Amino acid sequence: MVPEAAAASDDAIVGYCRSWNEEKGFGFVAADDVATHGRAQIFVHRSSIKDGNCLMPNGKITYHAVDNDRKPGEKKAARVTGGVCRAHLTGECRRGSNCKWSHARVVTRGEEAVAEADSALAALEHCSSIRKTVLVDTEEACR
């Protein structure tokens, strides 16, 4: 499920953060819908994030692709949502509910697949423990 901050509105593009350089305050984003928006990564600067001051790699976001005034013919991300408070991620934010940036849990791209894999692993571990119990009971019965 995509959080409210990353819900699409008007011409917003739903995508994810491909990479983020915290020291320099910029990264690259890409659209989820490559059929409509292509596979291109576009530049995003920290100042374009409306609800945070950093992005999480693979974090779900929404953005608007606008002309990049520094690189004619290229696009950049504007009005980005899905950002987070950098200090909150490191446990250093002391503003709590007064913080102007999002402290919401970041939904990552492919998170549903990870949850399904965790569920399958838990089922496998459960079956393995049953098998061990049956083997132990059988060995004791043979003595």
XYZ file of N, CA and C in Angstrom:
429
model
N 0.833 -1.180 0.000
C 0.000 0.000 0.000
C 0.878 1.245 0.000
N 0.538 2.221 -0.809
C 1.287 3.468 -0.919
C 0.750 4.441 0.116
N 1.617 5.093 0.931
C 1.138 6.036 1.934
C 0.472 7.240 1.290
N -0.315 7.968 2.114
C -1.015 9.141 1.599
C -0.080 10.112 0.910
N 1.100 10.304 1.479
C 2.057 11.256 0.914
C 2.468 10.867 -0.493
N 2.380 9.577 -0.809
C 2.817 9.127 -2.127
C 1.639 8.774 -3.033
N 0.435 9.190 -2.658
C -0.724 8.922 -3.500
C -0.714 9.889 -4.687
N -1.041 9.401 -5.851
C -0.990 10.216 -7.060
C -2.061 11.302 -7.038
N -1.701 12.496 -7.533
C -2.659 13.580 -7.674
C -2.377 14.273 -8.991
N -3.427 14.714 -9.671
C -3.400 15.341 -10.998
C -2.338 14.727 -11.907
N -1.284 15.446 -12.265
C -0.298 14.902 -13.199
C 0.931 14.316 -12.495
N 0.784 13.980 -11.222
C 1.906 13.424 -10.456
C 2.261 12.035 -10.974
N 3.542 11.737 -10.939
C 4.062 10.441 -11.372
C 4.411 9.630 -10.130
N 3.927 8.401 -10.062
C 4.269 7.517 -8.955
C 5.547 6.795 -9.330
N 6.506 6.830 -8.429
C 7.792 6.206 -8.710
C 8.524 5.833 -7.449
N 9.848 5.788 -7.555
C 10.678 5.414 -6.417
C 12.033 6.108 -6.542
N 12.725 6.209 -5.443
C 14.055 6.812 -5.417
C 15.068 5.764 -5.845
N 15.762 6.016 -6.934
C 16.786 5.075 -7.425
C 18.057 5.180 -6.591
N 18.446 6.397 -6.247
C 19.651 6.597 -5.442
C 19.554 7.940 -4.728
N 20.288 8.065 -3.619
C 20.284 9.308 -2.862
C 21.675 9.537 -2.278
N 22.244 10.731 -2.508
C 23.532 11.114 -1.956
C 23.259 12.117 -0.845
N 23.310 11.648 0.382
C 22.973 12.488 1.531
C 23.936 13.661 1.682
N 25.220 13.447 1.465
C 26.203 14.524 1.609
C 25.936 15.683 0.661
N 25.530 15.365 -0.559
C 25.315 16.407 -1.570
C 23.850 16.847 -1.664
N 22.934 16.085 -1.064
C 21.536 16.484 -1.036
C 20.791 16.308 -2.337
N 21.159 15.316 -3.127
C 20.435 15.048 -4.361
C 20.431 13.557 -4.658
N 19.608 13.195 -5.613
C 19.539 11.798 -6.032
C 18.848 11.691 -7.377
N 18.422 10.477 -7.679
C 17.731 10.217 -8.937
C 16.505 9.380 -8.660
N 15.431 9.685 -9.375
C 14.170 8.971 -9.221
C 13.747 8.389 -10.563
N 12.861 7.435 -10.512
C 12.339 6.811 -11.735
C 10.873 6.475 -11.519
N 10.140 6.413 -12.621
C 8.713 6.100 -12.571
C 8.489 4.600 -12.457
N 7.405 4.217 -11.762
C 7.003 2.811 -11.707
C 6.468 2.362 -13.064
N 5.719 3.253 -13.719
C 5.078 2.931 -14.995
C 6.019 3.262 -16.153
N 6.879 2.316 -16.505
C 7.856 2.577 -17.569
C 7.208 2.639 -18.945
N 6.037 2.029 -19.107
C 5.353 2.072 -20.401
C 4.934 3.502 -20.744
N 4.516 4.252 -19.737
C 4.074 5.627 -19.956
C 5.213 6.631 -19.841
N 6.092 6.452 -18.857
C 7.107 7.457 -18.542
C 8.530 7.072 -18.933
N 8.721 5.868 -19.419
C 10.061 5.436 -19.815
C 10.914 5.004 -18.633
N 12.114 4.548 -18.952
C 13.019 4.036 -17.922
C 14.000 5.082 -17.405
N 13.902 6.303 -17.889
C 14.873 7.336 -17.535
C 14.847 7.664 -16.044
N 16.036 7.859 -15.519
C 16.179 8.367 -14.165
C 16.240 9.880 -14.279
N 15.562 10.572 -13.379
C 15.660 12.025 -13.429
C 16.174 12.564 -12.095
N 16.837 13.685 -12.174
C 17.477 14.338 -11.043
C 16.446 14.860 -10.055
N 16.764 14.771 -8.760
C 15.936 15.380 -7.713
C 16.870 16.013 -6.684
N 16.551 17.249 -6.295
C 17.319 17.959 -5.276
C 16.516 18.001 -3.981
N 17.229 18.052 -2.881
C 16.595 18.097 -1.560
C 15.540 19.199 -1.462
N 15.778 20.332 -2.086
C 14.851 21.463 -1.999
C 13.514 21.184 -2.688
N 13.434 20.129 -3.494
C 12.188 19.789 -4.194
C 11.281 18.859 -3.390
N 11.761 18.380 -2.248
C 10.981 17.446 -1.431
C 10.066 18.245 -0.507
N 8.764 18.024 -0.622
C 7.787 18.801 0.136
C 7.605 18.318 1.567
N 7.772 17.024 1.814
C 7.453 16.480 3.137
C 8.653 15.859 3.849
N 9.843 16.268 3.479
C 11.041 15.745 4.126
C 12.267 16.464 3.619
N 13.434 16.024 4.107
C 14.672 16.621 3.628
C 15.631 15.567 3.081
N 15.126 14.349 2.874
C 15.902 13.313 2.200
C 14.957 12.239 1.671
N 15.467 11.422 0.775
C 14.700 10.296 0.239
C 15.418 9.008 0.609
N 14.658 7.952 0.724
C 15.229 6.639 0.994
C 15.350 5.885 -0.325
N 16.526 5.326 -0.621
C 16.648 4.522 -1.843
C 15.581 3.423 -1.872
N 14.927 3.289 -2.997
C 13.803 2.377 -3.222
C 12.524 2.795 -2.519
N 12.518 3.955 -1.872
C 11.311 4.454 -1.228
C 10.306 4.930 -2.259
N 9.022 4.608 -2.024
C 7.951 5.049 -2.925
C 7.762 6.554 -2.795
N 7.591 7.219 -3.931
C 7.411 8.669 -3.960
C 6.425 9.046 -5.062
N 6.020 10.305 -5.066
C 5.346 10.892 -6.226
C 6.112 12.166 -6.572
N 6.077 12.515 -7.833
C 6.789 13.709 -8.276
C 6.179 14.205 -9.575
N 6.565 15.392 -9.940
C 6.177 15.988 -11.210
C 7.462 16.195 -12.007
N 7.483 15.756 -13.241
C 8.653 15.949 -14.103
C 8.534 17.310 -14.773
N 9.515 18.166 -14.534
C 9.525 19.513 -15.119
C 10.848 19.704 -15.858
N 10.882 20.711 -16.714
C 12.112 20.995 -17.453
C 13.234 21.389 -16.496
N 14.415 20.856 -16.752
C 15.589 21.154 -15.945
C 16.257 22.401 -16.517
N 16.180 23.508 -15.782
C 16.721 24.771 -16.279
C 18.252 24.762 -16.401
N 18.922 23.880 -15.687
C 20.388 23.786 -15.782
C 20.849 22.879 -16.916
N 19.983 21.970 -17.331
C 20.329 21.041 -18.416
C 19.182 21.013 -19.415
N 19.197 21.915 -20.390
C 18.119 21.984 -21.378
C 17.885 20.643 -22.075
N 16.613 20.312 -22.230
C 16.239 19.053 -22.870
C 16.083 17.906 -21.885
N 16.481 18.110 -20.632
C 16.341 17.078 -19.607
C 15.272 17.494 -18.607
N 14.792 16.522 -17.851
C 13.772 16.770 -16.832
C 14.399 16.676 -15.455
N 13.706 17.263 -14.471
C 14.058 17.099 -13.067
C 12.759 16.908 -12.290
N 12.876 16.342 -11.107
C 11.701 16.095 -10.274
C 11.386 17.341 -9.454
N 10.097 17.673 -9.396
C 9.621 18.801 -8.603
C 8.416 18.346 -7.788
N 8.106 19.095 -6.730
C 6.946 18.791 -5.868
C 6.935 17.315 -5.468
N 8.062 16.861 -4.937
C 8.238 15.458 -4.561
C 7.612 15.204 -3.193
N 6.854 14.126 -3.068
C 6.352 13.676 -1.768
C 6.813 12.245 -1.554
N 6.912 11.871 -0.294
C 7.437 10.550 0.057
C 8.786 10.687 0.750
N 9.156 11.941 1.041
C 10.411 12.199 1.741
C 10.270 11.943 3.229
N 11.386 11.970 3.928
C 11.398 11.732 5.365
C 12.352 12.699 6.059
N 12.250 12.755 7.371
C 13.131 13.562 8.204
C 14.449 12.808 8.369
N 15.517 13.402 7.901
C 16.839 12.776 7.996
C 17.213 12.525 9.455
N 16.953 13.476 10.338
C 17.300 13.325 11.754
C 16.482 12.215 12.412
N 15.240 12.052 11.998
C 14.407 10.976 12.561
C 14.981 9.602 12.212
N 15.499 9.458 11.000
C 16.070 8.178 10.578
C 17.267 7.783 11.425
N 18.008 8.771 11.893
C 19.196 8.483 12.703
C 18.888 8.548 14.198
N 17.617 8.806 14.548
C 17.227 8.878 15.955
C 17.617 10.183 16.622
N 17.929 11.207 15.825
C 18.399 12.477 16.378
C 17.355 13.590 16.358
N 16.166 13.346 15.821
C 15.149 14.398 15.749
C 14.520 14.574 17.127
N 14.615 15.780 17.654
C 14.076 16.082 18.982
C 12.774 16.877 18.903
N 12.266 17.088 17.690
C 11.064 17.904 17.517
C 9.777 17.103 17.705
N 9.856 15.791 17.553
C 8.671 14.945 17.704
C 7.556 15.360 16.776
N 6.354 15.562 17.317
C 5.209 15.926 16.478
C 5.296 17.361 15.958
N 6.223 18.160 16.474
C 6.416 19.530 15.981
C 7.342 19.599 14.772
N 7.919 18.477 14.389
C 8.826 18.455 13.242
C 8.024 18.701 11.963
N 8.554 19.543 11.083
C 7.833 19.833 9.841
C 8.000 18.740 8.799
N 8.917 17.776 9.015
C 9.144 16.691 8.062
C 8.448 15.414 8.500
N 8.244 14.537 7.555
C 7.540 13.289 7.803
C 8.365 12.319 8.646
N 7.708 11.732 9.636
C 8.299 10.661 10.435
C 7.618 9.334 10.103
N 6.905 9.306 9.004
C 6.173 8.104 8.599
C 7.137 7.003 8.167
N 6.679 5.782 8.306
C 7.446 4.625 7.843
C 7.526 4.683 6.321
N 8.692 4.446 5.780
C 8.903 4.499 4.333
C 8.474 3.181 3.702
N 7.610 3.267 2.700
C 7.221 2.084 1.944
C 8.203 1.941 0.798
N 8.829 0.784 0.709
C 9.829 0.598 -0.330
C 9.278 -0.180 -1.506
N 9.912 0.033 -2.628
C 9.535 -0.656 -3.860
C 9.780 -2.148 -3.686
N 8.785 -2.967 -4.001
C 8.935 -4.413 -3.885
C 8.717 -4.927 -2.474
N 8.225 -4.071 -1.584
C 8.023 -4.484 -0.196
C 7.027 -5.630 -0.073
N 6.018 -5.641 -0.932
C 5.042 -6.721 -0.900
C 5.716 -8.061 -1.192
N 6.654 -8.067 -2.123
C 7.366 -9.299 -2.461
C 8.221 -9.762 -1.294
N 8.817 -8.819 -0.570
C 9.628 -9.171 0.593
C 8.742 -9.789 1.671
N 7.558 -9.207 1.895
C 6.636 -9.752 2.895
C 6.205 -11.170 2.512
N 5.952 -11.402 1.227
C 5.576 -12.740 0.776
C 6.729 -13.723 0.975
N 7.945 -13.288 0.711
C 9.110 -14.158 0.898
C 9.301 -14.491 2.376
N 9.106 -13.499 3.261
C 9.211 -13.743 4.700
C 8.169 -14.745 5.154
N 6.957 -14.633 4.619
C 5.879 -15.556 4.957
C 6.213 -16.974 4.495
N 6.752 -17.090 3.287
C 7.129 -18.406 2.762
C 8.252 -19.011 3.594
N 9.209 -18.186 4.014
C 10.310 -18.665 4.848
C 9.794 -19.155 6.200
N 8.862 -18.412 6.796
C 8.282 -18.821 8.077
C 7.561 -20.159 7.934
N 6.839 -20.342 6.826
C 6.141 -21.612 6.591
C 7.149 -22.746 6.434
N 8.240 -22.475 5.738
C 9.275 -23.491 5.545
C 9.917 -23.863 6.881
N 10.208 -22.854 7.714
C 10.789 -23.128 9.029
C 9.833 -23.940 9.889
N 8.527 -23.636 9.806
C 7.518 -24.375 10.565
C 7.498 -25.843 10.126
N 7.491 -26.091 8.825
C 7.500 -27.462 8.308
C 8.777 -28.185 8.721
N 9.890 -27.485 8.734
C 11.163 -28.079 9.121
C 11.140 -28.490 10.592
N 10.541 -27.669 11.456
C 10.482 -28.017 12.877
C 9.559 -29.215 13.108
N 8.476 -29.317 12.333
C 7.587 -30.479 12.441
C 8.347 -31.731 12.022
N 9.110 -31.631 10.943
C 9.882 -32.773 10.450
C 10.885 -33.236 11.506
N 11.572 -32.285 12.162
C 12.527 -32.633 13.205
C 11.832 -33.343 14.359
N 10.660 -32.864 14.744
C 9.906 -33.474 15.838
C 9.529 -34.900 15.486
N 9.064 -35.130 14.274
C 8.680 -36.477 13.827
C 9.887 -37.394 13.832
N 11.044 -36.900 13.358
C 12.252 -37.715 13.340
C 12.698 -38.092 14.753
N 12.655 -37.140 15.693
C 13.044 -37.408 17.071
C 12.103 -38.434 17.689
N 10.786 -38.276 17.501
C 9.810 -39.227 18.032
C 10.025 -40.615 17.456
N 10.346 -40.698 16.165
C 10.563 -41.984 15.513
C 11.813 -42.656 16.067
N 12.880 -41.897 16.268
C 14.116 -42.444 16.815
C 13.904 -42.972 18.229
N 13.140 -42.237 19.060
C 12.881 -42.677 20.415
C 12.010 -43.932 20.420
N 11.084 -44.024 19.495
C 10.217 -45.192 19.415
C 11.001 -46.438 19.002
N 12.082 -46.272 18.264
C 12.883 -47.397 17.796
C 13.825 -47.910 18.881
N 14.031 -47.209 19.948
C 14.963 -47.647 21.006
C 14.372 -48.694 21.879
